[in-house]
Amino acid sequence: MTKKIVLYFISSIWVFFLIFLIFSSFRSPINLPLSQQIVLTKILPEGWGFFTRDAREPITRFYTVSGLHLNEKSLVCSGRKYYFGLSRDCRYEYAEIDYLSSLKPDSTYAIGKGKL
């Protein structure tokens, strides 16, 4: 009985998500007048560009040493460990990594493609 309830709950979430996805893909019915659009771009000049990153931006990867092996340290702030983005611990770890990486000279970084 419990498995049926869980399955029903998960499937209903998927159905609502798909309906939301279908209806959100249509063109927005809200068209602001030009004067309001100008004011809005002065208040929020970046738009969605603030939330996106350049795909060609170099990626800095960090590794932990375990015996003779290197393990990549991934900081995904939206994971379960960080309560799906609600915890500030991930931001503290990023701040610490930024601080530590600023102490190292640029010559210690390796630039390359692929896995280490």
Short mmCIF file of C-alpha atoms in Angstrom, two decimals:
data_model
loop_
_atom_site.label_atom_id
_atom_site.label_comp_id
_atom_site.label_asym_id
_atom_site.label_seq_id
_atom_site.Cartn_x
_atom_site.Cartn_y
_atom_site.Cartn_z
CA MET A 1 0.00 0.00 0.00
CA THR A 2 2.80 2.39 0.88
CA LYS A 3 4.57 1.74 -2.43
CA LYS A 4 1.37 2.61 -4.30
CA ILE A 5 1.08 5.91 -2.43
CA VAL A 6 4.70 6.81 -3.12
CA LEU A 7 4.34 5.84 -6.79
CA TYR A 8 1.14 7.88 -7.08
CA PHE A 9 2.80 10.87 -5.44
CA ILE A 10 5.85 10.75 -7.69
CA SER A 11 3.79 10.27 -10.83
CA SER A 12 1.50 13.17 -9.91
CA ILE A 13 4.54 15.41 -9.41
CA TRP A 14 5.78 14.43 -12.87
CA VAL A 15 2.38 15.15 -14.41
CA PHE A 16 2.23 18.61 -12.80
CA PHE A 17 5.81 19.28 -13.90
CA LEU A 18 5.05 18.32 -17.50
CA ILE A 19 1.91 20.46 -17.55
CA PHE A 20 3.88 23.38 -16.12
CA LEU A 21 6.62 22.84 -18.70
CA ILE A 22 4.14 22.79 -21.58
CA PHE A 23 2.33 25.94 -20.49
CA SER A 24 5.49 27.84 -19.57
CA SER A 25 6.98 27.36 -23.03
CA PHE A 26 4.35 29.55 -24.68
CA ARG A 27 5.00 33.22 -25.36
CA SER A 28 4.31 35.44 -22.38
CA PRO A 29 0.98 37.27 -22.58
CA ILE A 30 2.44 40.18 -20.60
CA ASN A 31 3.72 42.91 -22.88
CA LEU A 32 4.89 45.98 -21.03
CA PRO A 33 4.82 49.42 -22.62
CA LEU A 34 8.19 50.67 -23.85
CA SER A 35 8.52 53.23 -21.04
CA GLN A 36 8.10 50.51 -18.41
CA GLN A 37 10.55 48.24 -20.23
CA ILE A 38 13.17 51.01 -20.14
CA VAL A 39 12.64 51.56 -16.41
CA LEU A 40 12.80 47.82 -15.78
CA THR A 41 16.09 47.46 -17.66
CA LYS A 42 17.53 50.34 -15.62
CA ILE A 43 16.56 48.59 -12.39
CA LEU A 44 17.57 45.08 -13.53
CA PRO A 45 20.11 45.65 -16.32
CA GLU A 46 21.54 42.15 -16.40
CA GLY A 47 18.36 40.20 -16.93
CA TRP A 48 18.95 36.46 -17.07
CA GLY A 49 22.60 36.97 -18.02
CA PHE A 50 23.40 37.24 -14.33
CA PHE A 51 22.43 33.60 -13.82
CA THR A 52 24.30 32.13 -16.78
CA ARG A 53 27.96 31.39 -17.31
CA ASP A 54 30.13 31.44 -20.37
CA ALA A 55 30.49 27.90 -21.71
CA ARG A 56 34.08 28.62 -22.78
CA GLU A 57 35.11 29.89 -19.37
CA PRO A 58 38.03 27.90 -17.92
CA ILE A 59 37.00 25.47 -15.21
CA THR A 60 39.07 25.16 -12.05
CA ARG A 61 39.02 21.68 -10.59
CA PHE A 62 40.20 20.70 -7.14
CA TYR A 63 41.40 17.30 -6.02
CA THR A 64 41.89 15.57 -2.70
CA VAL A 65 44.77 13.14 -2.21
CA SER A 66 43.90 9.70 -0.90
CA GLY A 67 46.99 7.50 -0.76
CA LEU A 68 48.27 7.36 -4.33
CA HIS A 69 44.97 8.43 -5.86
CA LEU A 70 43.54 11.84 -6.71
CA ASN A 71 39.81 12.29 -6.18
CA GLU A 72 38.06 15.23 -7.76
CA LYS A 73 36.34 17.47 -5.21
CA SER A 74 33.01 18.60 -6.57
CA LEU A 75 31.05 21.39 -4.97
CA VAL A 76 27.50 21.11 -6.20
CA CYS A 77 25.55 23.49 -4.00
CA SER A 78 22.20 22.14 -5.14
CA GLY A 79 22.82 18.63 -3.86
CA ARG A 80 21.32 16.76 -0.96
CA LYS A 81 24.40 17.40 1.19
CA TYR A 82 23.70 21.14 1.11
CA TYR A 83 19.93 20.82 1.55
CA PHE A 84 19.30 21.56 -2.13
CA GLY A 85 20.91 25.00 -1.97
CA LEU A 86 19.50 26.15 1.37
CA SER A 87 22.69 25.53 3.36
CA ARG A 88 25.45 28.13 3.36
CA ASP A 89 28.18 25.57 3.90
CA CYS A 90 28.86 25.29 0.17
CA ARG A 91 29.40 29.04 -0.10
CA TYR A 92 31.82 28.91 2.82
CA GLU A 93 33.75 26.12 1.10
CA TYR A 94 33.91 28.15 -2.12
CA ALA A 95 35.15 31.18 -0.17
CA GLU A 96 37.85 29.07 1.48
CA ILE A 97 38.90 27.60 -1.88
CA ASP A 98 39.07 31.09 -3.39
CA TYR A 99 41.22 32.29 -0.51
CA LEU A 100 43.56 29.31 -0.70
CA SER A 101 43.85 29.52 -4.48
CA SER A 102 44.76 33.22 -4.24
CA LEU A 103 47.75 32.30 -2.05
CA LYS A 104 49.27 30.01 -4.70
CA PRO A 105 51.26 31.49 -7.59
CA ASP A 106 49.82 31.07 -11.07
CA SER A 107 52.73 28.85 -12.10
CA THR A 108 51.43 26.03 -9.87
CA TYR A 109 48.24 25.59 -11.89
CA ALA A 110 48.07 23.03 -14.69
CA ILE A 111 46.21 23.95 -17.84
CA GLY A 112 44.94 21.09 -19.92
CA LYS A 113 42.04 19.15 -21.27
CA GLY A 114 40.54 15.93 -20.06
CA LYS A 115 41.07 14.02 -16.88
CA LEU A 116 44.19 14.19 -14.79
#
